[in-house]
GROMACS .gro file of C-alpha atoms in nm:
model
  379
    1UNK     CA    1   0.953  -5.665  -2.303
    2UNK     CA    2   0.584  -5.658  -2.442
    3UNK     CA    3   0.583  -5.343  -2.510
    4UNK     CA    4   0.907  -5.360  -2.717
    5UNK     CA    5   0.819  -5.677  -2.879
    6UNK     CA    6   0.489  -5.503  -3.018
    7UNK     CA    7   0.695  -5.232  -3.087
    8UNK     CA    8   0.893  -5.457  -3.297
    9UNK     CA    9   0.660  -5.681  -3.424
   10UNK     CA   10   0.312  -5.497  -3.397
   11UNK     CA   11  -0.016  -5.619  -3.201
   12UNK     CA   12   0.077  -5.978  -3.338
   13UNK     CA   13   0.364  -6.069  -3.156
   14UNK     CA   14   0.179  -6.338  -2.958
   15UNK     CA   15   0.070  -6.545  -3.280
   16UNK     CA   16   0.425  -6.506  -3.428
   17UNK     CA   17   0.672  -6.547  -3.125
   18UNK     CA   18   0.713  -6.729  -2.812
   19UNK     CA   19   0.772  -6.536  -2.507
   20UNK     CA   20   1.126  -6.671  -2.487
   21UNK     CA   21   1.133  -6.549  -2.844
   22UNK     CA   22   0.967  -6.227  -2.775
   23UNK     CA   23   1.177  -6.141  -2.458
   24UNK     CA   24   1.458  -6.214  -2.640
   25UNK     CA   25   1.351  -5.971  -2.944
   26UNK     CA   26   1.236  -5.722  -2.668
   27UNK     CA   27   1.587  -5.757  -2.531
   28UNK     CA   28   1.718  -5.693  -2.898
   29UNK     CA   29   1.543  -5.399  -2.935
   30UNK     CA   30   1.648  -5.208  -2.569
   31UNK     CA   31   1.991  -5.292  -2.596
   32UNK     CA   32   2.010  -5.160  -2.983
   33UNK     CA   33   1.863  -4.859  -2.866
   34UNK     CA   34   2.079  -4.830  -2.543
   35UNK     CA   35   2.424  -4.893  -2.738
   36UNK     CA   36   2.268  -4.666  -3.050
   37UNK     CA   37   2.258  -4.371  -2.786
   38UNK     CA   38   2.621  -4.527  -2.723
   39UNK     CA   39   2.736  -4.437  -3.079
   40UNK     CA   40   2.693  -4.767  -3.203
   41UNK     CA   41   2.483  -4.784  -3.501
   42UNK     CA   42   2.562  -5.095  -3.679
   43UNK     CA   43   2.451  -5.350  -3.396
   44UNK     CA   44   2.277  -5.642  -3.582
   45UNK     CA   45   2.144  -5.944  -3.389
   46UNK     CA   46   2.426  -6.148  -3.450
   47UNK     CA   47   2.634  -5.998  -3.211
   48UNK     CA   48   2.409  -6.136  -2.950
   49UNK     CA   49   2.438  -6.536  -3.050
   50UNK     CA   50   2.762  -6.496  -3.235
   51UNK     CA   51   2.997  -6.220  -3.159
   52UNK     CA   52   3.361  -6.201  -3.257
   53UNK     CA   53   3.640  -6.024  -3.020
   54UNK     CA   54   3.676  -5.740  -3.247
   55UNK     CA   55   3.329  -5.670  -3.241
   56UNK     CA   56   3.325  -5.672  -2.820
   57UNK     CA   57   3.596  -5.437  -2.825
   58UNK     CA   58   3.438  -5.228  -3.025
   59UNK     CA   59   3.056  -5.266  -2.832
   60UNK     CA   60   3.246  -5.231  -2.490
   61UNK     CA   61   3.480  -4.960  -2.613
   62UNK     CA   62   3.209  -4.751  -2.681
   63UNK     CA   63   2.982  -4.880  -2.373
   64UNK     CA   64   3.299  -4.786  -2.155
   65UNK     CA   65   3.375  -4.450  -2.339
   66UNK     CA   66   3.004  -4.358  -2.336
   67UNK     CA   67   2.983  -4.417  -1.965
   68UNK     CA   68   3.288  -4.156  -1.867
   69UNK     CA   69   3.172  -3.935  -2.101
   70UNK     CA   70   2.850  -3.915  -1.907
   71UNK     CA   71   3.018  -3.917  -1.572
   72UNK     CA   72   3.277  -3.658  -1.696
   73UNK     CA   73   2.962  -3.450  -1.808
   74UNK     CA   74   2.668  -3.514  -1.548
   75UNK     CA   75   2.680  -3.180  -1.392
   76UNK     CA   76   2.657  -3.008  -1.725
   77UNK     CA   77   2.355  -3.266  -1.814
   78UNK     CA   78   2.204  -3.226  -1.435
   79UNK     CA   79   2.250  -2.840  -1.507
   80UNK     CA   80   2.076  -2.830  -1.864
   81UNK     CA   81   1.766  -3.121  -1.769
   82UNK     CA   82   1.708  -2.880  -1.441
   83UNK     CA   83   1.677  -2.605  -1.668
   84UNK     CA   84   1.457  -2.756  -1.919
   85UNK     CA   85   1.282  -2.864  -1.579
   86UNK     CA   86   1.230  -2.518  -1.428
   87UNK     CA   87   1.172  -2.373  -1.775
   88UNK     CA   88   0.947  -2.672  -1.789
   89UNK     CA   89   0.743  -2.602  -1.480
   90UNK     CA   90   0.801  -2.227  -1.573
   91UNK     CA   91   0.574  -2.268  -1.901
   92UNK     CA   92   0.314  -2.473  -1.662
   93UNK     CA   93   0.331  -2.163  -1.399
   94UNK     CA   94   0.283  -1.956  -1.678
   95UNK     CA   95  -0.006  -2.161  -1.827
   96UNK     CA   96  -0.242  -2.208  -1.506
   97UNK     CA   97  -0.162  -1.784  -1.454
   98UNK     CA   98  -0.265  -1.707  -1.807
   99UNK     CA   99  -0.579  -1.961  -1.748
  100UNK     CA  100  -0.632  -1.743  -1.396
  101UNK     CA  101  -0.591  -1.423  -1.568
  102UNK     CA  102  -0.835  -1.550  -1.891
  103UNK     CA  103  -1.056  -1.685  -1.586
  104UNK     CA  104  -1.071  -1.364  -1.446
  105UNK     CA  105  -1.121  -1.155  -1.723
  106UNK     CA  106  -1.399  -1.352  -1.831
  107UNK     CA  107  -1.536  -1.267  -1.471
  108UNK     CA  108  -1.469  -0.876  -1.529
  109UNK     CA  109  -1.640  -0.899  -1.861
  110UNK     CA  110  -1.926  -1.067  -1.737
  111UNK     CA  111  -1.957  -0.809  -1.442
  112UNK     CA  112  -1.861  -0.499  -1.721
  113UNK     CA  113  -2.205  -0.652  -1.901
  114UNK     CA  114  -2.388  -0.690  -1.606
  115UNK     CA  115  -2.300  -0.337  -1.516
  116UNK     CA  116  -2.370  -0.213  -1.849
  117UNK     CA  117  -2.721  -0.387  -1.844
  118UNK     CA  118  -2.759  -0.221  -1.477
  119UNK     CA  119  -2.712   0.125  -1.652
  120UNK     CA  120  -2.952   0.099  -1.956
  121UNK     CA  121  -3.201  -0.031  -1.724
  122UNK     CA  122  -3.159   0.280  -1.459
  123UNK     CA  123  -3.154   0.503  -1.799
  124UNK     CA  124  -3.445   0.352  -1.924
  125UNK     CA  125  -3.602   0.402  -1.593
  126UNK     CA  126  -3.457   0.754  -1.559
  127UNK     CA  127  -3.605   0.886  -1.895
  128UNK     CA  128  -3.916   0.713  -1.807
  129UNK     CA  129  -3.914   0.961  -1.468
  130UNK     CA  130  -3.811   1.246  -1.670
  131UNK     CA  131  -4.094   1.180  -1.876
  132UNK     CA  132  -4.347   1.147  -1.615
  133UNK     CA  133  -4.220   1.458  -1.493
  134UNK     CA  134  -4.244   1.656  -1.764
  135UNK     CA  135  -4.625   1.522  -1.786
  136UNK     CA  136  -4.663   1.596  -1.424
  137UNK     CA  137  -4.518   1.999  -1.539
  138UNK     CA  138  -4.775   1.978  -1.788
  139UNK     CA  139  -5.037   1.872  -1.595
  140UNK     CA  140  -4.932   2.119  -1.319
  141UNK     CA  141  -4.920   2.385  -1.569
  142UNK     CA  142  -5.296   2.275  -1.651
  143UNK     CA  143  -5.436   2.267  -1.288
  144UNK     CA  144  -5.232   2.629  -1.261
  145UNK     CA  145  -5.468   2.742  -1.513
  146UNK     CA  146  -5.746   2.583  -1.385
  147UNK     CA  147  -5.678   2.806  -1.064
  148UNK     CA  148  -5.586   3.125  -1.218
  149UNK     CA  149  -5.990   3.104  -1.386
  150UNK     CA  150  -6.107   2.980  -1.045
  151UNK     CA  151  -5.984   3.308  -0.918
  152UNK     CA  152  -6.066   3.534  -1.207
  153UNK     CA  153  -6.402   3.379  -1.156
  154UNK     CA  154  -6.371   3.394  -0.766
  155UNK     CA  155  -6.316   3.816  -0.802
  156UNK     CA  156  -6.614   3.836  -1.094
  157UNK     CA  157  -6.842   3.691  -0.841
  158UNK     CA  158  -6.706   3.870  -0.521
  159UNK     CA  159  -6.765   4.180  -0.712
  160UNK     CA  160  -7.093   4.107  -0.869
  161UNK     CA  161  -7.218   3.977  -0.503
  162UNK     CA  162  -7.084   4.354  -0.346
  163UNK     CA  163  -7.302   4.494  -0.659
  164UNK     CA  164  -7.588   4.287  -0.486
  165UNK     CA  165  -7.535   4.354  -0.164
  166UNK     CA  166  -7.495   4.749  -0.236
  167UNK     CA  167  -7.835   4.723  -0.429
  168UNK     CA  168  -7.986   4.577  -0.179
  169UNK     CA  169  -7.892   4.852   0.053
  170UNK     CA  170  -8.076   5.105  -0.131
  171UNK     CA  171  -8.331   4.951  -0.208
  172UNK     CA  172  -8.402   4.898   0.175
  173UNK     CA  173  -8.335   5.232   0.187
  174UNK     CA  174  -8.616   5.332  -0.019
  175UNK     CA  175  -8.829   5.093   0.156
  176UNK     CA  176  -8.726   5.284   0.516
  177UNK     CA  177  -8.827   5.539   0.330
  178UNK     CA  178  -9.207   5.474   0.220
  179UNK     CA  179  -9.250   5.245   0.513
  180UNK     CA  180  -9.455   5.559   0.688
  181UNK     CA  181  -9.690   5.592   0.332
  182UNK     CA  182  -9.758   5.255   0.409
  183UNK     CA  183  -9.905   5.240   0.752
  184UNK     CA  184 -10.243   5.358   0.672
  185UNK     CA  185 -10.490   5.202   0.482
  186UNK     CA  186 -10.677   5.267   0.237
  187UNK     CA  187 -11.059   5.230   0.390
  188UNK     CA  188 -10.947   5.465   0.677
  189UNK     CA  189 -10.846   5.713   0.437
  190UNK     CA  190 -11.161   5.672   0.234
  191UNK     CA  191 -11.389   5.643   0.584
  192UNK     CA  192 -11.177   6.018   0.661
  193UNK     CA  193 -11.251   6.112   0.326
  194UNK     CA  194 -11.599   6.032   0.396
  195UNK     CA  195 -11.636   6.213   0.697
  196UNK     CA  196 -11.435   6.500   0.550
  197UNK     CA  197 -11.746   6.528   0.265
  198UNK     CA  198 -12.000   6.487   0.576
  199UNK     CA  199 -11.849   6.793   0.722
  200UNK     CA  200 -11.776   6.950   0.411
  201UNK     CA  201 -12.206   6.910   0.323
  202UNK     CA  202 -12.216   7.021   0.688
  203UNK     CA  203 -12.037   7.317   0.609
  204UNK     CA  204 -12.214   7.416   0.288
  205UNK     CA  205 -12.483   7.557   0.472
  206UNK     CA  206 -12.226   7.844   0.678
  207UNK     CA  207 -12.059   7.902   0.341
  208UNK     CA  208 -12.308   8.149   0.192
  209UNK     CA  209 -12.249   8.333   0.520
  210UNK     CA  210 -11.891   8.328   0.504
  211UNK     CA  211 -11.724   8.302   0.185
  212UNK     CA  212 -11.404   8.303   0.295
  213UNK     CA  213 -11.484   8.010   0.492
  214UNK     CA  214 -11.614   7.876   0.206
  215UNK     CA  215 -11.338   7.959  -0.007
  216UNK     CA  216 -11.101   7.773   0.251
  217UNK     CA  217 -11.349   7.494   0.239
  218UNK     CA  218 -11.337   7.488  -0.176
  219UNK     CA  219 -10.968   7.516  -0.129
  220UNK     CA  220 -10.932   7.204   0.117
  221UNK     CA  221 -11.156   6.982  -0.028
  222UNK     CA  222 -10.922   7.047  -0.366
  223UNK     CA  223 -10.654   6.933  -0.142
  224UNK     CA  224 -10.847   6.670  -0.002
  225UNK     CA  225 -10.876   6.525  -0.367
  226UNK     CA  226 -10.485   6.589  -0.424
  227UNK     CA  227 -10.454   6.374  -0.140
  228UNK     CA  228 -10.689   6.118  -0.269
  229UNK     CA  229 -10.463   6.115  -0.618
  230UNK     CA  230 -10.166   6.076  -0.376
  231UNK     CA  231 -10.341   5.799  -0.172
  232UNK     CA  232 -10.403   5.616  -0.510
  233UNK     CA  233 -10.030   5.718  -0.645
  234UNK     CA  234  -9.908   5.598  -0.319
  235UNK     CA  235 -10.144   5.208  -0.340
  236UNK     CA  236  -9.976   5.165  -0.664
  237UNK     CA  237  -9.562   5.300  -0.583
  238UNK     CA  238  -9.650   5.017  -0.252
  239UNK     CA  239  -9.756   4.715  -0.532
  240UNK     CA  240  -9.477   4.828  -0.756
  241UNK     CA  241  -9.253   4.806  -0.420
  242UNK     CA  242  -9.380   4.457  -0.296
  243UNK     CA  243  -9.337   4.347  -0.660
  244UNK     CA  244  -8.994   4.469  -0.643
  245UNK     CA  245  -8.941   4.340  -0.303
  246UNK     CA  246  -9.037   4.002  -0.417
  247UNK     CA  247  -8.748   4.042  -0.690
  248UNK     CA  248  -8.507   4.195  -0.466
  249UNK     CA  249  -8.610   3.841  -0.235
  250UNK     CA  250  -8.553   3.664  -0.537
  251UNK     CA  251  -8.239   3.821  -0.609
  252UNK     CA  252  -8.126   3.717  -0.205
  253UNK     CA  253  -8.224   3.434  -0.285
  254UNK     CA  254  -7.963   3.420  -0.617
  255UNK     CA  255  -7.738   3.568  -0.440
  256UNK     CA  256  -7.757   3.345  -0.162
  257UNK     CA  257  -7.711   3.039  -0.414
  258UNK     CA  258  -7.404   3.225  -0.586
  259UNK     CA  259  -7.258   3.288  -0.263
  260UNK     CA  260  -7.312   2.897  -0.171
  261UNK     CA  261  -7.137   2.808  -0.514
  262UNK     CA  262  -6.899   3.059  -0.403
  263UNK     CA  263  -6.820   2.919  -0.081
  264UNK     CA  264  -6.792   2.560  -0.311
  265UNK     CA  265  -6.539   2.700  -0.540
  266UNK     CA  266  -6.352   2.792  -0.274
  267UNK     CA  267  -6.351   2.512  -0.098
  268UNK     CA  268  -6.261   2.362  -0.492
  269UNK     CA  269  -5.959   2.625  -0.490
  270UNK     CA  270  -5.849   2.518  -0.161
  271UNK     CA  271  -5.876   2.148  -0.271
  272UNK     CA  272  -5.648   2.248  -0.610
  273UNK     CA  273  -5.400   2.451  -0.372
  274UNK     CA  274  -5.346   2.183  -0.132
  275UNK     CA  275  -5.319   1.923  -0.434
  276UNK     CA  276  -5.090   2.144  -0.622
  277UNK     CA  277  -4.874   2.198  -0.246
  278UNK     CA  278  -4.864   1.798  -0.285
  279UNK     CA  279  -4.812   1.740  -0.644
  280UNK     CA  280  -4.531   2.033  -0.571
  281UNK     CA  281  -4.401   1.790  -0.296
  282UNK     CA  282  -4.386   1.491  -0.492
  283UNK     CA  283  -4.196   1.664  -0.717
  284UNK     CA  284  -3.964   1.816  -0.495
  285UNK     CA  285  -3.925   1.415  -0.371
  286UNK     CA  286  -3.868   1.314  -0.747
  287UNK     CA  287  -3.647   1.565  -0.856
  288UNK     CA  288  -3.445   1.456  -0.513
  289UNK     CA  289  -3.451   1.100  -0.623
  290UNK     CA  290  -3.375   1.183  -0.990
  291UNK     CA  291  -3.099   1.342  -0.838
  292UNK     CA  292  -2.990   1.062  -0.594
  293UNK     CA  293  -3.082   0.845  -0.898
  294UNK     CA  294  -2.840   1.006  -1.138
  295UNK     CA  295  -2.576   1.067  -0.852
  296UNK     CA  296  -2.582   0.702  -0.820
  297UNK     CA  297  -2.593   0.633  -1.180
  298UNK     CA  298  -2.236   0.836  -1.189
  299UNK     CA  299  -2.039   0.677  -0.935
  300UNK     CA  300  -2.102   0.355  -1.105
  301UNK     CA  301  -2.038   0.468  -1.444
  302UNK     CA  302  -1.749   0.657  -1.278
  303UNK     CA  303  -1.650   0.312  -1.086
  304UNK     CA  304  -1.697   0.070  -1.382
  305UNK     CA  305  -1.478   0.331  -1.608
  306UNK     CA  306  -1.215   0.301  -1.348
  307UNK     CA  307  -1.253  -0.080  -1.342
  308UNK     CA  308  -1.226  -0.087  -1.701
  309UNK     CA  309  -0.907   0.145  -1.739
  310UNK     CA  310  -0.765  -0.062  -1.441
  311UNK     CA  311  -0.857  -0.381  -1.651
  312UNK     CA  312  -0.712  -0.262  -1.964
  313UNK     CA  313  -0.394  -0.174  -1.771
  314UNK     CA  314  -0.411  -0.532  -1.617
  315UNK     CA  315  -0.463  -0.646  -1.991
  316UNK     CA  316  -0.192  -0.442  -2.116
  317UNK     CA  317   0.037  -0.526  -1.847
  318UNK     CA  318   0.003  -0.897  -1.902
  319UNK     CA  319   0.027  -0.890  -2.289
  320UNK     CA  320   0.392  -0.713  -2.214
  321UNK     CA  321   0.486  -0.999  -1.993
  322UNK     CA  322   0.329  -1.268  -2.199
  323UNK     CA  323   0.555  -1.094  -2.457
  324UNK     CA  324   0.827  -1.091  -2.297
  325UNK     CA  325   0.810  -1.424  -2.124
  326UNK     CA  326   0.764  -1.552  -2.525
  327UNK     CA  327   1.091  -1.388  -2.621
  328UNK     CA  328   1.277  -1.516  -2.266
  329UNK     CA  329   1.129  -1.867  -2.385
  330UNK     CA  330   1.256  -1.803  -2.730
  331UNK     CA  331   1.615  -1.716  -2.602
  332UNK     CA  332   1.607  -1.983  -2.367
  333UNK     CA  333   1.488  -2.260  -2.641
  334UNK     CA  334   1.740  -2.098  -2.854
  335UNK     CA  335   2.005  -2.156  -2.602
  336UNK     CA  336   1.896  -2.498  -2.511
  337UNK     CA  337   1.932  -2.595  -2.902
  338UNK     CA  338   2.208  -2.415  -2.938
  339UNK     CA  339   2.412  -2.656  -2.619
  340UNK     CA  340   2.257  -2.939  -2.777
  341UNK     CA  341   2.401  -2.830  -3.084
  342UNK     CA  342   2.694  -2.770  -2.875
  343UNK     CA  343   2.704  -3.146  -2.703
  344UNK     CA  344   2.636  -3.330  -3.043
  345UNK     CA  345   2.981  -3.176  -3.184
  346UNK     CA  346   3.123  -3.250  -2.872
  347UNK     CA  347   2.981  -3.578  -2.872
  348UNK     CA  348   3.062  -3.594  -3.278
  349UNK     CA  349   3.448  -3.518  -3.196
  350UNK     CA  350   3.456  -3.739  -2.848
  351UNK     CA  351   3.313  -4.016  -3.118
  352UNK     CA  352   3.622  -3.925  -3.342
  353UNK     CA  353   3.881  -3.883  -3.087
  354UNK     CA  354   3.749  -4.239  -2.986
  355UNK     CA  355   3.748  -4.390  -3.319
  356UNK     CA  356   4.098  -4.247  -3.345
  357UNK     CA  357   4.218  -4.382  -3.049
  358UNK     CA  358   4.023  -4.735  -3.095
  359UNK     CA  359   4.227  -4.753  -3.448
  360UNK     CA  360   4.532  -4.660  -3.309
  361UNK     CA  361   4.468  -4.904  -3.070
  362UNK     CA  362   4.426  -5.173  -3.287
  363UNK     CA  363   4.704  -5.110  -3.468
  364UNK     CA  364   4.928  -5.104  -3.208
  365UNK     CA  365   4.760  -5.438  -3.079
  366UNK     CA  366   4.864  -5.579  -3.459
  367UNK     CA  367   5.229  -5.438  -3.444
  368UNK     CA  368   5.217  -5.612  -3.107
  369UNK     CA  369   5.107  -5.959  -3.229
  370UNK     CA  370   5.295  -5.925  -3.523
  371UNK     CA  371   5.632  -5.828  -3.287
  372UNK     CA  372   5.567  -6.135  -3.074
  373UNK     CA  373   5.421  -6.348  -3.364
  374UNK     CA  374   5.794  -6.274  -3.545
  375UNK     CA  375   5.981  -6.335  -3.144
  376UNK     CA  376   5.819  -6.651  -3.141
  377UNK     CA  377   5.915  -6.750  -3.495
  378UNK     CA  378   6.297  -6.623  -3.418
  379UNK     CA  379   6.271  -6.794  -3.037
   0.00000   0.00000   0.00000
């Protein structure tokens, strides 16, 4: 009653009205609108303190006619309010699924980024490998070279040390060879010299007797003195050969050294050769993980492709329904106006029939009182 009484009156039907006044008014107002859903439209408030017979026959006509009309039609109103209903809770249905589907997509889009971030940061880190490992070929190409010169260098000194050691051969030969020049000395060649010149003054005195013997005397003490030059010859070919043996020592010595570096840079070109086997390996294990890597990379790309195409059909598949649940919706709203359409003519032409009927009523209710109005007047 409140709530019809503001309705009436606005947020100031306290100050203005009673509550006797207002209920009443409130009751006004419902039972205009109840008996204006009944067809009547002309239902002032003096029909409530005041009303006339013609005017309850009319009110209860319509109340009456209004009431078997909706009895006479409840199943067809049951029929079209559970339709609206299920189309009702349909739409709903329909709603919270396209909120689902909406939720979910925003779910698969959020995972399709995540993915997608996933695969520029395993690119990025995949051209950062393939970088290093094209500065690791580089560098391998570089300690390559480095080893082919360790070896070139390796052969120059293996054959320069043969060179050495083939030198030194013959020069020990040589040395074998004036060892035996060397065993004497020089004073005891100069002390047989000496005695050689005794003997020879010895001799002087039998040479006027025998000149042959004199002439072999003459002949060896000229071979004496060739010996002497070849003593001398020989003193200096022995300093020239200690001199030289002190160079060949020195060249042992070199040698040695070279050998020793040598024997480093070998030890060098084994270090580079086992680093290189390494370096080799780790790129053997690099290429295999570039490989697992971009395996990997695939099947996801490959997987989050065939997410997407599934999600696009899923997409696809749900616009056609929304579509087509639109155009059922459409048909069925069209229908639903359509029977209203339907019921207001019917209504419209129930209304008529019942005016028709009321009128005919009423004049057969006057012929009536007139008949017994003009019995009573003959009686």
């Amino acid at each position: 009653m409140r709530a019809a009484a503001e309705d009436l009156c606005g947020p100031d039907a306290e100050k203005l009205y009673s509550s006797d006044t207002r209920d009443l008014l409130a009751f006004f107002v419902t039972l205009r609108r109840l008996l204006r859903e009944c067809g009547v439209h002309d239902f002032t408030f003096a029909d409530l303190y005041k009303p006339n017979h013609a005017r309850l026959v009319k009110i209860f006509s319509y109340m009456i006619n209004f009431i078997r009309f909706r009895e006479s039609q409840t199943e067809v109103i049951d029929e079209h309010f559970n339709k609206s209903q299920r189309t009702k809770l349909r739409i709903e249905q329909l709603y919270d699924e396209k909120e689902t589907k909406e939720i979910q997509l925003a779910d698969l889009e959020r995972n399709r980024i995540a993915t997608q971030r996933l695969l520029q940061e395993k690119e990025k880190r995949y051209n950062d490998l393939k970088m290093r490992l094209r500065e690791l070929g580089k560098e391998q190409e570089v300690v390559q070279e480095k080893v082919a010169r360790a070896k070139e260098q390796q052969h120059s000194l293996k054959a320069i040390l043969q060179k050495k050691y083939e030198d030194k051969e013959n020069i020990t030969r040589e040395v074998s060879k004036l060892k035996p020049y060397t065993e004497q000395s020089p004073t005891a060649l100069e002390d047989a010299l000496r005695d050689l010149n005794d003997r020879l003054l010895n001799d002087k005195s039998q040479i006027e007797s025998l000149d042959r013997r004199a002439r072999a005397l003459q002949t060896s003490s000229e071979a004496f003195g060739v010996v002497a030059a070849d003593v001398t010859s020989c003193t200096r070919l022995l300093t020239d050969v200690q001199a030289d043996l002190a160079k060949e020592e020195e060249e042992l010595a070199k040698a040695s050294r070279h050998a020793d570096a040598l024997t480093d840079r070998s030890n060098n070109v084994r270090d580079i050769e086992r680093q290189e086997r390494l370096l080799q390996k780790q790129l053997g294990n690099v290429n295999a993980r570039m490989d697992k890597i971009k395996k990997k990379a695939d099947d996801e790309a490959e997987a989050a492709r065939k997410r997407m195409e599934e999600l696009h059909d899923t997409h696809t598949q749900l616009t056609k329904e929304r579509g087509e649940k639109g155009r059922d919706m459409e048909e069925r709203r069209v229908k639903i106006e359509q029977t209203e359409k339907k019921m207001a003519q019917l209504k419209d032409s129930i209304e008529a029939e019942v005016h028709a009927a009321h009128d005919e009523y009423i004049k057969m209710e006057s012929h009536i009182k007139l008949y017994i109005t003009e019995m009573e007047q003959s009686i």
